[in-house]
Tab-separated table of C-alpha atoms in Angstrom:
chain	number	residue	atom	x	y	z
A	192	MET	CA	114.409	95.893	114.952
A	193	VAL	CA	113.736	96.598	110.851
A	194	HIS	CA	112.286	94.063	108.962
A	195	MET	CA	111.657	93.728	105.321
A	196	GLY	CA	108.568	91.319	104.919
A	197	ASN	CA	110.047	88.300	106.724
A	198	PHE	CA	113.709	88.808	106.042
A	199	TRP	CA	116.220	90.526	108.158
A	200	PRO	CA	118.575	93.142	106.353
A	201	ALA	CA	122.012	91.652	107.866
A	202	PRO	CA	124.360	93.903	109.174
A	203	HIS	CA	127.292	94.854	106.743
A	204	THR	CA	131.115	96.551	107.772
A	205	ASP	CA	134.217	97.390	105.994
A	206	SER	CA	135.801	97.504	109.634
A	207	PRO	CA	137.160	95.364	111.873
A	208	ILE	CA	134.820	94.165	114.935
A	209	ARG	CA	136.257	94.494	118.332
A	210	TYR	CA	133.677	93.562	121.167
A	211	GLU	CA	132.933	91.531	123.934
A	212	GLN	CA	129.869	89.325	124.078
A	213	ALA	CA	128.252	87.573	126.985
A	214	ILE	CA	126.609	84.598	126.068
A	215	PRO	CA	123.602	82.797	127.809
A	216	GLY	CA	123.608	79.302	128.938
A	217	SER	CA	124.552	75.949	127.138
A	218	LYS	CA	120.840	74.854	125.541
A	219	SER	CA	122.223	70.632	125.828
A	220	MET	CA	123.275	71.244	129.366
A	221	THR	CA	120.070	73.142	130.367
A	222	ASN	CA	117.710	70.374	128.989
A	223	ARG	CA	120.024	67.620	130.440
A	224	ALA	CA	119.394	69.226	134.027
A	225	LEU	CA	115.976	69.567	133.613
A	226	VAL	CA	115.831	65.655	132.845
A	227	LEU	CA	118.043	64.935	135.360
A	228	ALA	CA	116.237	67.230	138.142
A	229	ALA	CA	112.942	65.488	137.066
A	230	LEU	CA	113.727	61.960	137.873
A	231	ALA	CA	115.946	62.939	140.919
A	232	ASP	CA	115.147	61.859	144.739
A	233	SER	CA	114.813	65.489	146.019
A	234	PRO	CA	115.039	68.849	144.802
A	235	SER	CA	117.344	70.694	142.950
A	236	THR	CA	118.122	74.414	141.493
A	237	ILE	CA	119.554	75.166	137.891
A	238	PHE	CA	121.416	78.409	137.762
A	239	ARG	CA	121.730	80.472	134.936
A	240	PRO	CA	119.665	78.207	132.682
A	241	LEU	CA	118.983	79.071	129.029
A	242	ARG	CA	115.719	80.155	128.344
A	243	SER	CA	114.812	79.500	125.161
A	244	ARG	CA	112.271	78.159	122.980
A	245	ASP	CA	113.839	74.698	123.339
A	246	THR	CA	114.270	74.821	126.871
A	247	ASP	CA	110.756	76.243	127.488
A	248	LEU	CA	109.100	73.306	125.572
A	249	MET	CA	111.558	71.024	127.725
A	250	ALA	CA	110.269	72.918	131.141
A	251	ALA	CA	106.611	72.643	129.628
A	252	ALA	CA	106.417	69.143	129.029
A	253	LEU	CA	108.181	68.062	132.417
A	254	ARG	CA	105.340	70.332	133.874
A	255	SER	CA	102.696	68.765	131.962
A	256	MET	CA	103.922	65.224	133.426
A	257	GLY	CA	104.034	66.493	137.052
A	258	VAL	CA	107.289	68.287	137.655
A	259	GLY	CA	107.000	70.942	139.447
A	260	ILE	CA	109.483	73.947	137.762
A	261	THR	CA	109.050	77.229	139.161
A	262	ASP	CA	111.493	80.503	138.283
A	263	HIS	CA	113.664	81.201	141.577
A	264	GLY	CA	115.819	84.322	142.011
A	265	ASP	CA	116.727	87.385	140.252
A	266	ALA	CA	119.112	88.902	137.991
A	267	SER	CA	121.176	89.017	141.681
A	268	THR	CA	120.853	85.677	142.066
A	269	THR	CA	124.396	83.862	142.267
A	270	ALA	CA	124.956	80.237	142.327
A	271	PRO	CA	126.457	79.305	145.963
A	272	SER	CA	130.026	77.970	146.534
A	273	GLY	CA	129.921	74.165	145.439
A	274	ALA	CA	127.866	74.573	142.455
A	275	VAL	CA	128.000	72.240	139.704
A	276	GLY	CA	130.646	74.365	137.346
A	277	ASP	CA	130.381	77.435	140.043
A	278	LYS	CA	130.765	80.927	138.776
A	279	THR	CA	130.571	84.391	140.030
A	280	ASN	CA	128.670	85.861	137.044
A	281	THR	CA	124.771	86.292	137.756
A	282	ALA	CA	121.599	85.553	136.257
A	283	THR	CA	118.075	83.625	137.437
A	284	ALA	CA	117.241	79.968	138.244
A	285	TRP	CA	114.897	77.299	137.945
A	286	LYS	CA	113.777	75.489	141.543
A	287	VAL	CA	112.707	71.696	140.226
A	288	GLN	CA	110.451	69.399	142.753
A	289	PRO	CA	110.559	66.045	141.206
A	290	GLY	CA	107.167	64.188	141.674
A	291	PRO	CA	105.445	60.680	140.067
A	292	LEU	CA	105.214	61.290	136.253
A	293	ARG	CA	101.840	61.334	134.886
A	294	GLY	CA	100.346	60.766	131.473
A	295	ALA	CA	100.104	63.973	129.245
A	296	GLU	CA	99.901	65.758	125.802
A	297	LEU	CA	102.999	67.321	124.927
A	298	ASP	CA	104.537	69.944	122.422
A	299	CYS	CA	107.950	69.176	121.053
A	300	GLY	CA	108.343	71.884	118.779
A	301	LEU	CA	111.171	71.170	116.622
A	302	ALA	CA	113.459	70.509	119.689
A	303	GLY	CA	115.382	67.391	119.157
A	304	THR	CA	116.163	67.052	122.896
A	305	VAL	CA	112.586	67.245	123.774
A	306	MET	CA	111.586	64.474	121.266
A	307	ARG	CA	114.078	62.087	121.986
A	308	PHE	CA	114.587	62.860	125.348
A	309	ILE	CA	110.577	62.551	126.840
A	310	PRO	CA	109.600	59.771	125.248
A	311	VAL	CA	111.859	57.205	127.689
A	312	LEU	CA	110.528	59.201	130.925
A	313	ALA	CA	107.274	58.726	129.270
A	314	ALA	CA	107.871	54.872	130.080
A	315	LEU	CA	108.191	55.799	133.547
A	316	ALA	CA	104.359	57.503	133.729
A	317	ASP	CA	101.247	56.291	135.185
A	318	GLY	CA	99.303	56.909	131.953
A	319	PRO	CA	99.881	57.754	127.899
A	320	VAL	CA	102.058	60.255	126.752
A	321	ARG	CA	101.392	61.826	123.407
A	322	LEU	CA	104.456	63.883	121.507
A	323	ASP	CA	103.792	65.852	118.556
A	324	GLY	CA	105.349	69.160	117.223
A	325	ASP	CA	106.107	70.995	114.356
A	326	GLU	CA	105.230	69.604	111.096
A	327	GLN	CA	108.784	70.126	110.198
A	328	ALA	CA	109.789	68.030	112.931
A	329	TYR	CA	107.894	65.080	111.790
A	330	GLY	CA	111.057	64.345	109.370
A	331	ARG	CA	113.377	64.395	112.232
A	332	PRO	CA	114.730	60.986	113.216
A	333	LEU	CA	113.267	59.290	116.278
A	334	GLY	CA	112.970	55.856	115.724
A	335	PRO	CA	115.721	54.350	117.020
A	336	VAL	CA	114.614	55.449	121.005
A	337	LEU	CA	111.183	54.172	120.168
A	338	ASP	CA	112.755	50.876	119.201
A	339	ALA	CA	114.915	50.583	122.497
A	340	LEU	CA	111.286	51.176	124.179
A	341	ARG	CA	109.826	48.589	122.448
A	342	GLN	CA	112.562	46.426	123.004
A	343	LEU	CA	112.168	47.247	126.850
A	344	GLY	CA	108.368	46.136	126.542
A	345	VAL	CA	107.024	49.748	126.274
A	346	ASP	CA	103.969	50.122	124.150
A	347	VAL	CA	104.655	52.556	121.474
A	348	GLU	CA	102.431	53.717	118.425
A	349	GLY	CA	104.450	55.350	115.965
A	350	ASP	CA	107.838	55.838	114.649
A	351	THR	CA	108.124	59.291	114.074
A	352	LEU	CA	105.952	62.611	115.738
A	353	PRO	CA	103.288	62.203	116.685
A	354	CYS	CA	103.476	59.455	118.963
A	355	THR	CA	102.062	57.565	121.752
A	356	ILE	CA	103.928	56.163	124.475
A	357	THR	CA	101.812	53.821	126.811
A	358	PRO	CA	103.707	52.617	129.873
A	359	SER	CA	102.899	49.092	131.300
A	360	PRO	CA	101.540	48.354	134.537
A	361	THR	CA	105.110	47.804	135.949
A	362	ALA	CA	108.122	50.205	134.980
A	363	PRO	CA	110.599	48.441	132.453
A	364	ARG	CA	113.002	46.231	134.048
A	365	GLY	CA	115.605	47.328	131.668
A	366	GLY	CA	118.382	46.030	130.565
A	367	GLU	CA	120.264	45.741	127.210
A	368	VAL	CA	119.050	47.707	124.041
A	369	THR	CA	120.511	47.663	120.706
A	370	ILE	CA	119.623	50.596	118.043
A	371	ASP	CA	121.282	52.287	115.175
A	372	ALA	CA	122.455	55.331	116.762
A	373	SER	CA	124.151	56.538	113.677
A	374	GLY	CA	121.385	59.282	113.226
A	375	SER	CA	122.207	60.853	116.666
A	376	SER	CA	123.843	60.677	119.718
A	377	GLN	CA	120.603	62.249	121.227
A	378	PHE	CA	119.231	58.550	120.942
A	379	VAL	CA	121.782	57.496	123.282
A	380	SER	CA	121.803	60.543	125.431
A	381	ALA	CA	118.353	59.728	125.807
A	382	LEU	CA	118.312	56.465	127.410
A	383	LEU	CA	121.390	57.070	129.387
A	384	LEU	CA	119.713	59.602	131.238
A	385	ALA	CA	116.921	57.698	132.474
A	386	GLY	CA	118.542	54.301	132.603
A	387	ALA	CA	119.101	54.697	136.531
A	388	ARG	CA	115.256	54.462	136.977
A	389	PHE	CA	114.958	51.137	135.733
A	390	PRO	CA	115.424	48.427	138.167
A	391	GLU	CA	118.230	46.165	136.168
A	392	GLY	CA	119.794	49.612	134.703
A	393	LEU	CA	120.838	49.901	131.354
A	394	THR	CA	122.901	48.828	128.480
A	395	ILE	CA	123.107	50.281	125.050
A	396	HIS	CA	124.742	48.892	122.005
A	397	ASN	CA	125.216	50.935	118.925
A	398	SER	CA	124.775	48.282	115.715
A	399	ALA	CA	126.222	51.298	113.310
A	400	SER	CA	129.296	51.715	112.186
A	401	SER	CA	129.386	55.522	112.979
A	402	LEU	CA	128.422	57.718	115.758
A	403	PRO	CA	127.743	61.782	115.475
A	404	SER	CA	128.600	64.031	118.028
A	405	LEU	CA	130.363	61.832	120.801
A	406	PRO	CA	130.873	64.598	122.566
A	407	HIS	CA	127.404	65.144	124.023
A	408	ILE	CA	127.556	61.556	125.188
A	409	THR	CA	130.606	62.482	126.881
A	410	MET	CA	128.964	65.704	128.686
A	411	THR	CA	125.557	63.275	129.435
A	412	LEU	CA	127.800	60.742	130.819
A	413	ASP	CA	129.863	63.696	132.899
A	414	MET	CA	126.261	65.367	134.426
A	415	LEU	CA	124.960	61.584	135.306
A	416	ARG	CA	128.519	60.866	137.438
A	417	GLN	CA	127.912	64.491	139.067
A	418	ALA	CA	124.299	63.388	140.155
A	419	GLY	CA	125.466	60.363	141.535
A	420	VAL	CA	124.518	57.851	138.859
A	421	ALA	CA	127.293	55.167	137.949
A	422	ALA	CA	127.655	55.445	133.853
A	423	LYS	CA	130.713	54.387	131.695
A	424	MET	CA	131.589	53.921	128.095
A	425	SER	CA	132.982	51.258	127.028
A	426	ALA	CA	136.624	51.131	125.253
A	427	ASP	CA	135.626	50.900	121.757
A	428	GLU	CA	133.075	53.713	122.131
A	429	ARG	CA	130.250	51.663	120.806
A	430	SER	CA	128.463	50.503	124.169
A	431	TRP	CA	127.163	52.598	127.324
A	432	THR	CA	126.014	51.310	130.689
A	433	VAL	CA	124.299	53.203	133.252
A	434	HIS	CA	123.788	51.388	136.751
A	435	PRO	CA	120.574	51.225	138.510
A	436	GLY	CA	120.374	53.596	141.588
A	437	ALA	CA	118.988	57.167	142.801
A	438	ILE	CA	119.785	60.368	140.886
A	439	ARG	CA	120.451	62.956	143.144
A	440	GLY	CA	118.933	66.258	143.309
A	441	ALA	CA	121.601	68.905	142.326
A	442	THR	CA	122.982	72.525	142.078
A	443	TRP	CA	123.678	73.205	138.837
A	444	ASP	CA	125.160	75.605	137.045
A	445	ILE	CA	125.103	76.298	133.365
A	446	GLU	CA	127.935	77.164	131.420
A	447	PRO	CA	127.602	79.735	128.418
A	448	ASP	CA	126.833	77.714	125.366
A	449	LEU	CA	129.964	77.618	123.403
A	450	SER	CA	128.428	76.720	119.970
A	451	ASN	CA	125.886	79.978	120.305
A	452	ALA	CA	129.141	81.739	120.978
A	453	THR	CA	130.834	80.999	117.514
A	454	PRO	CA	128.860	83.207	115.232
A	455	PHE	CA	130.207	86.004	117.682
A	456	LEU	CA	133.959	84.802	117.437
A	457	ALA	CA	133.170	84.084	113.598
A	458	ALA	CA	132.504	88.154	113.448
A	459	ALA	CA	136.130	88.600	114.557
A	460	ALA	CA	137.499	86.167	112.084
A	461	VAL	CA	135.861	87.539	109.114
A	462	THR	CA	136.477	91.187	109.492
A	463	GLY	CA	139.913	90.776	111.369
A	464	GLY	CA	138.771	91.709	114.381
A	465	ALA	CA	138.711	90.678	118.141
A	466	VAL	CA	136.126	89.629	119.997
A	467	THR	CA	135.844	88.381	123.296
A	468	VAL	CA	133.602	85.787	125.392
A	469	PRO	CA	133.222	85.849	129.303
A	470	GLY	CA	132.939	83.001	131.539
A	471	TRP	CA	134.167	80.718	128.554
A	472	PRO	CA	135.336	77.365	130.789
A	473	GLU	CA	138.633	76.234	131.054
A	474	HIS	CA	137.363	72.441	131.197
A	475	THR	CA	134.154	71.526	129.173
A	476	THR	CA	132.322	68.889	127.944
A	477	GLN	CA	130.736	70.941	125.242
A	478	PRO	CA	131.736	70.587	121.669
A	479	GLY	CA	131.506	74.258	120.589
A	480	ALA	CA	134.795	74.476	122.381
A	481	GLN	CA	136.248	72.609	119.503
A	482	PHE	CA	135.943	76.268	117.726
A	483	VAL	CA	139.083	76.918	119.126
A	484	SER	CA	141.419	75.092	117.533
A	485	ILE	CA	139.510	75.618	113.906
A	486	ALA	CA	139.681	79.305	113.949
A	487	GLU	CA	143.722	78.630	114.968
A	488	GLU	CA	143.638	76.521	111.785
A	489	MET	CA	142.224	79.326	109.401
A	490	GLY	CA	144.384	81.744	110.343
A	491	CYS	CA	143.191	83.450	113.434
A	492	GLN	CA	144.864	83.717	116.892
A	493	VAL	CA	143.110	82.802	120.072
A	494	GLU	CA	143.640	83.350	123.999
A	495	LEU	CA	142.058	82.148	126.836
A	496	ALA	CA	142.796	84.073	130.283
A	497	ASP	CA	140.715	84.305	133.159
A	498	GLY	CA	137.868	82.690	131.475
A	499	ARG	CA	138.001	85.548	128.619
A	500	LEU	CA	138.064	83.968	125.303
A	501	THR	CA	139.280	86.297	122.648
A	502	VAL	CA	139.669	85.252	118.665
A	503	THR	CA	141.630	87.757	116.705
A	504	GLY	CA	140.915	87.112	113.117
A	505	PRO	CA	143.756	87.728	110.352
A	506	ALA	CA	144.176	90.737	108.282
A	507	PRO	CA	141.395	91.243	105.041
A	508	GLY	CA	141.771	88.324	102.929
A	509	ALA	CA	144.065	86.284	104.717
A	510	LEU	CA	141.318	84.330	106.385
A	511	ARG	CA	142.546	80.377	105.338
A	512	GLY	CA	139.685	77.157	104.568
A	513	VAL	CA	139.796	74.420	106.588
A	514	ASP	CA	140.071	70.919	105.714
A	515	ARG	CA	138.655	68.530	108.864
A	516	ASP	CA	136.141	65.897	109.895
A	517	PHE	CA	133.093	67.620	111.919
A	518	GLY	CA	131.334	64.430	112.968
A	519	ASP	CA	131.755	64.903	116.850
A	520	ILE	CA	131.276	68.518	116.217
A	521	GLY	CA	128.273	68.604	113.444
A	522	GLU	CA	126.596	71.535	114.894
A	523	LEU	CA	129.538	74.314	114.533
A	524	THR	CA	128.994	73.440	110.625
A	525	PRO	CA	127.098	76.408	109.305
A	526	THR	CA	129.267	78.753	111.458
A	527	VAL	CA	132.517	77.398	109.465
A	528	ALA	CA	130.954	77.140	106.257
A	529	ALA	CA	129.691	80.744	106.008
A	530	MET	CA	133.469	81.565	107.451
A	531	ALA	CA	134.776	78.866	104.702
A	532	ALA	CA	132.795	80.502	101.814
A	533	LEU	CA	134.514	83.929	102.748
A	534	ALA	CA	138.006	82.448	103.210
A	535	SER	CA	140.983	82.838	100.680
A	536	THR	CA	141.286	78.966	99.683
A	537	PRO	CA	139.036	76.059	100.082
A	538	SER	CA	137.522	73.987	102.523
A	539	ARG	CA	135.956	70.305	102.896
A	540	LEU	CA	133.824	69.977	105.754
A	541	THR	CA	133.335	65.795	106.198
A	542	GLY	CA	131.865	62.975	108.343
A	543	ILE	CA	128.287	65.077	108.896
A	544	ALA	CA	125.700	63.164	107.119
A	545	HIS	CA	124.080	63.079	109.741
A	546	LEU	CA	123.081	66.773	109.561
A	547	ARG	CA	120.335	66.047	106.824
A	548	GLY	CA	118.486	65.068	109.591
A	549	HIS	CA	118.883	68.139	111.469
A	550	GLU	CA	116.066	71.039	111.967
A	551	THR	CA	116.539	70.553	107.873
A	552	ASP	CA	118.814	69.189	105.777
A	553	ARG	CA	121.736	71.564	106.503
A	554	LEU	CA	123.958	70.130	104.134
A	555	ALA	CA	121.745	70.602	100.875
A	556	ALA	CA	120.706	74.111	102.916
A	557	LEU	CA	123.994	75.456	103.064
A	558	VAL	CA	125.047	74.670	99.028
A	559	THR	CA	121.629	76.212	98.281
A	560	GLU	CA	121.904	79.002	100.209
A	561	ILE	CA	125.631	79.916	99.539
A	562	THR	CA	125.120	79.221	95.837
A	563	ARG	CA	122.382	81.632	95.838
A	564	LEU	CA	125.203	84.322	96.482
A	565	GLY	CA	127.334	83.390	94.079
A	566	GLY	CA	129.350	80.956	95.808
A	567	LYS	CA	130.812	77.618	94.758
A	568	ALA	CA	129.725	74.804	97.115
A	569	GLU	CA	129.078	71.210	96.650
A	570	GLU	CA	127.408	68.347	98.633
A	571	LEU	CA	129.355	65.613	99.072
A	572	PRO	CA	128.450	62.291	100.331
A	573	ASP	CA	129.099	63.098	103.954
A	574	GLY	CA	129.683	66.569	104.149
A	575	ILE	CA	130.339	69.852	101.944
A	576	ALA	CA	133.233	71.326	99.912
A	577	ILE	CA	133.443	74.987	99.400
A	578	THR	CA	135.285	77.197	96.796
A	579	PRO	CA	135.845	80.957	97.336
A	580	SER	CA	134.260	82.731	94.555
A	581	PRO	CA	133.064	86.500	94.918
A	582	LEU	CA	129.879	86.887	96.987
A	583	SER	CA	127.084	89.315	96.390
A	584	GLY	CA	124.131	90.227	98.174
A	585	GLY	CA	120.412	88.618	98.018
A	586	GLN	CA	117.903	86.571	99.806
A	587	TRP	CA	119.575	83.903	102.304
A	588	LEU	CA	116.653	81.492	103.342
A	589	SER	CA	116.641	80.149	107.188
A	590	TYR	CA	114.410	76.994	106.534
A	591	ALA	CA	113.163	77.958	110.268
A	592	ASP	CA	116.910	76.530	111.227
A	593	HIS	CA	118.324	78.698	113.799
A	594	ARG	CA	122.239	78.052	112.814
A	595	MET	CA	121.469	78.442	109.184
A	596	ALA	CA	120.307	82.002	110.112
A	597	THR	CA	123.127	82.864	112.182
A	598	ALA	CA	125.427	81.762	109.426
A	599	GLY	CA	123.581	84.175	106.697
A	600	ALA	CA	124.326	86.930	109.286
A	601	ILE	CA	127.936	85.793	109.123
A	602	ILE	CA	128.264	86.250	105.990
A	603	GLY	CA	126.387	89.599	105.730
A	604	LEU	CA	128.913	91.148	107.717
A	605	ARG	CA	131.405	91.182	104.657
A	606	VAL	CA	128.957	91.142	101.621
A	607	PRO	CA	126.318	94.373	101.477
A	608	GLY	CA	122.744	93.189	100.841
A	609	VAL	CA	121.871	89.985	102.274
A	610	ASP	CA	118.494	89.587	103.960
A	611	VAL	CA	118.011	86.757	106.248
A	612	GLU	CA	114.684	85.095	106.306
A	613	ASN	CA	113.277	84.914	109.669
A	614	ILE	CA	115.775	85.776	112.165
A	615	ASP	CA	113.728	85.317	114.918
A	616	THR	CA	113.897	81.371	114.451
A	617	THR	CA	117.077	81.464	116.539
A	618	GLY	CA	115.013	81.922	119.409
A	619	LYS	CA	115.149	78.350	119.316
A	620	THR	CA	118.461	78.532	121.245
A	621	LEU	CA	119.405	82.194	121.444
A	622	PRO	CA	116.617	84.278	121.825
A	623	GLY	CA	117.642	88.359	120.908
A	624	PHE	CA	120.273	87.187	118.690
A	625	ALA	CA	119.471	89.935	116.153
A	626	ASP	CA	119.702	92.728	118.642
A	627	MET	CA	122.813	91.241	119.897
A	628	TRP	CA	124.363	91.075	116.448
A	629	GLU	CA	123.032	94.708	115.333
A	630	ALA	CA	124.480	95.970	118.918
A	631	MET	CA	128.035	94.167	118.265
A	632	VAL	CA	128.205	95.583	114.288
A	633	ARG	CA	126.730	99.152	115.629
A	634	GLN	CA	129.448	99.326	118.505
A	635	GLY	CA	131.993	97.214	117.834
A	636	ALA	CA	132.704	97.984	114.379
A	637	HIS	CA	132.869	101.892	114.117
A	638	HIS	CA	134.675	102.867	117.758
A	639	GLN	CA	138.046	102.159	119.232
A	640	GLY	CA	138.659	99.500	121.960
A	641	VAL	CA	136.208	96.835	122.441
A	642	HIS	CA	132.710	97.233	123.716
A	643	ARG	CA	131.046	95.039	126.219
A	644	GLN	CA	127.378	94.026	125.544
A	645	ASP	CA	125.717	91.717	128.170
A	646	THR	CA	123.215	89.268	126.723
A	647	VAL	CA	119.677	90.545	126.058
A	648	SER	CA	115.991	89.841	127.026
A	649	ASP	CA	114.034	87.376	125.351
A	650	ARG	CA	112.733	89.311	122.210
A	651	ASP	CA	109.899	86.062	121.399
């Protein structure tokens, strides 16, 4: 790996990229499976979990609270028939042995799922749980989860990281809570995942007029049901109920992370090439699956056959802009914004005011970095508008945000001289991204046919 100080020279190509790239497991599914396994009534096995900073932080937090999580199997390990999401590809697994939860001091890093899911588990522990994390995480919204715990009678000190949850002598009874969920769907998922352990279950009402990333709540409900928990959403999508009862130990087979697949598919879109991702599920709750319709709207051809998704980009200069509400798929914004900066017509990505509270203020960051390279981008009250303009090389700052880093890599494919700051921040959800990306450009842009590259090992 070549670095320029803390900057990575993004690979550039004038040729269409033709490639096949396997993608590691879904972060969202891995961390939900870990939480459900920690609260289950019997051991669980998680096949093909994502191993990244976010998931390792979740596993470390649960271990500190008394949950047994051990590596199981090797590269030949396959999920048995009947595993949740059963597939035939191979990888390692985690064995999870639930146990009584205990007090602990935990590091959440910059992981939203850890800082939001763990406090609800902490309410079930036998002692205080103190959560801290990266300084940048102190600004990420956390209050609605902590307010919900206070409504349930739990002693909470703090409204952001760092904070301390001190359980009462008896576990929270549960019941009804009302929160403002406009900042993140993770607030709702956090309460749903542990709600079955409360004697009265839990009903969550959203007091806000909006809710971002609803598909992630659908994912949570789906996984709860697969663990034997009765859970549902109201018809108006403003309330959710999880009934009390046992959470069953389960065998989980984690799907590839479809959001992490999108930068590679975008490489096909912006170079007029063709990139295939194997293991693409026919049915999924992952929001990343909606990239398919976005790519088609921008002029790409998409084919799903035998679990293999192929995106073929249009001829150079024919990539179109997109005008779309991204409220349910905000995590795709950096990828699509990078594509839009290279498109031939303007784009408007709206419904994403909540991205101001992600790893960084993604709206401001995208506008700043696209503009830095000579592009035209404008921040909207709830989104971003991008007008195509000739781009030139320069530094692209990542703000310790994995998706900002991958967005810079996409632009660097077509714009020579783009240097992406701190590319290793991609290790938050996709360790080894830089090596995967360099191999794609090296092999996929200079040879005929489709070249295959499996996932690489953790570079951290």
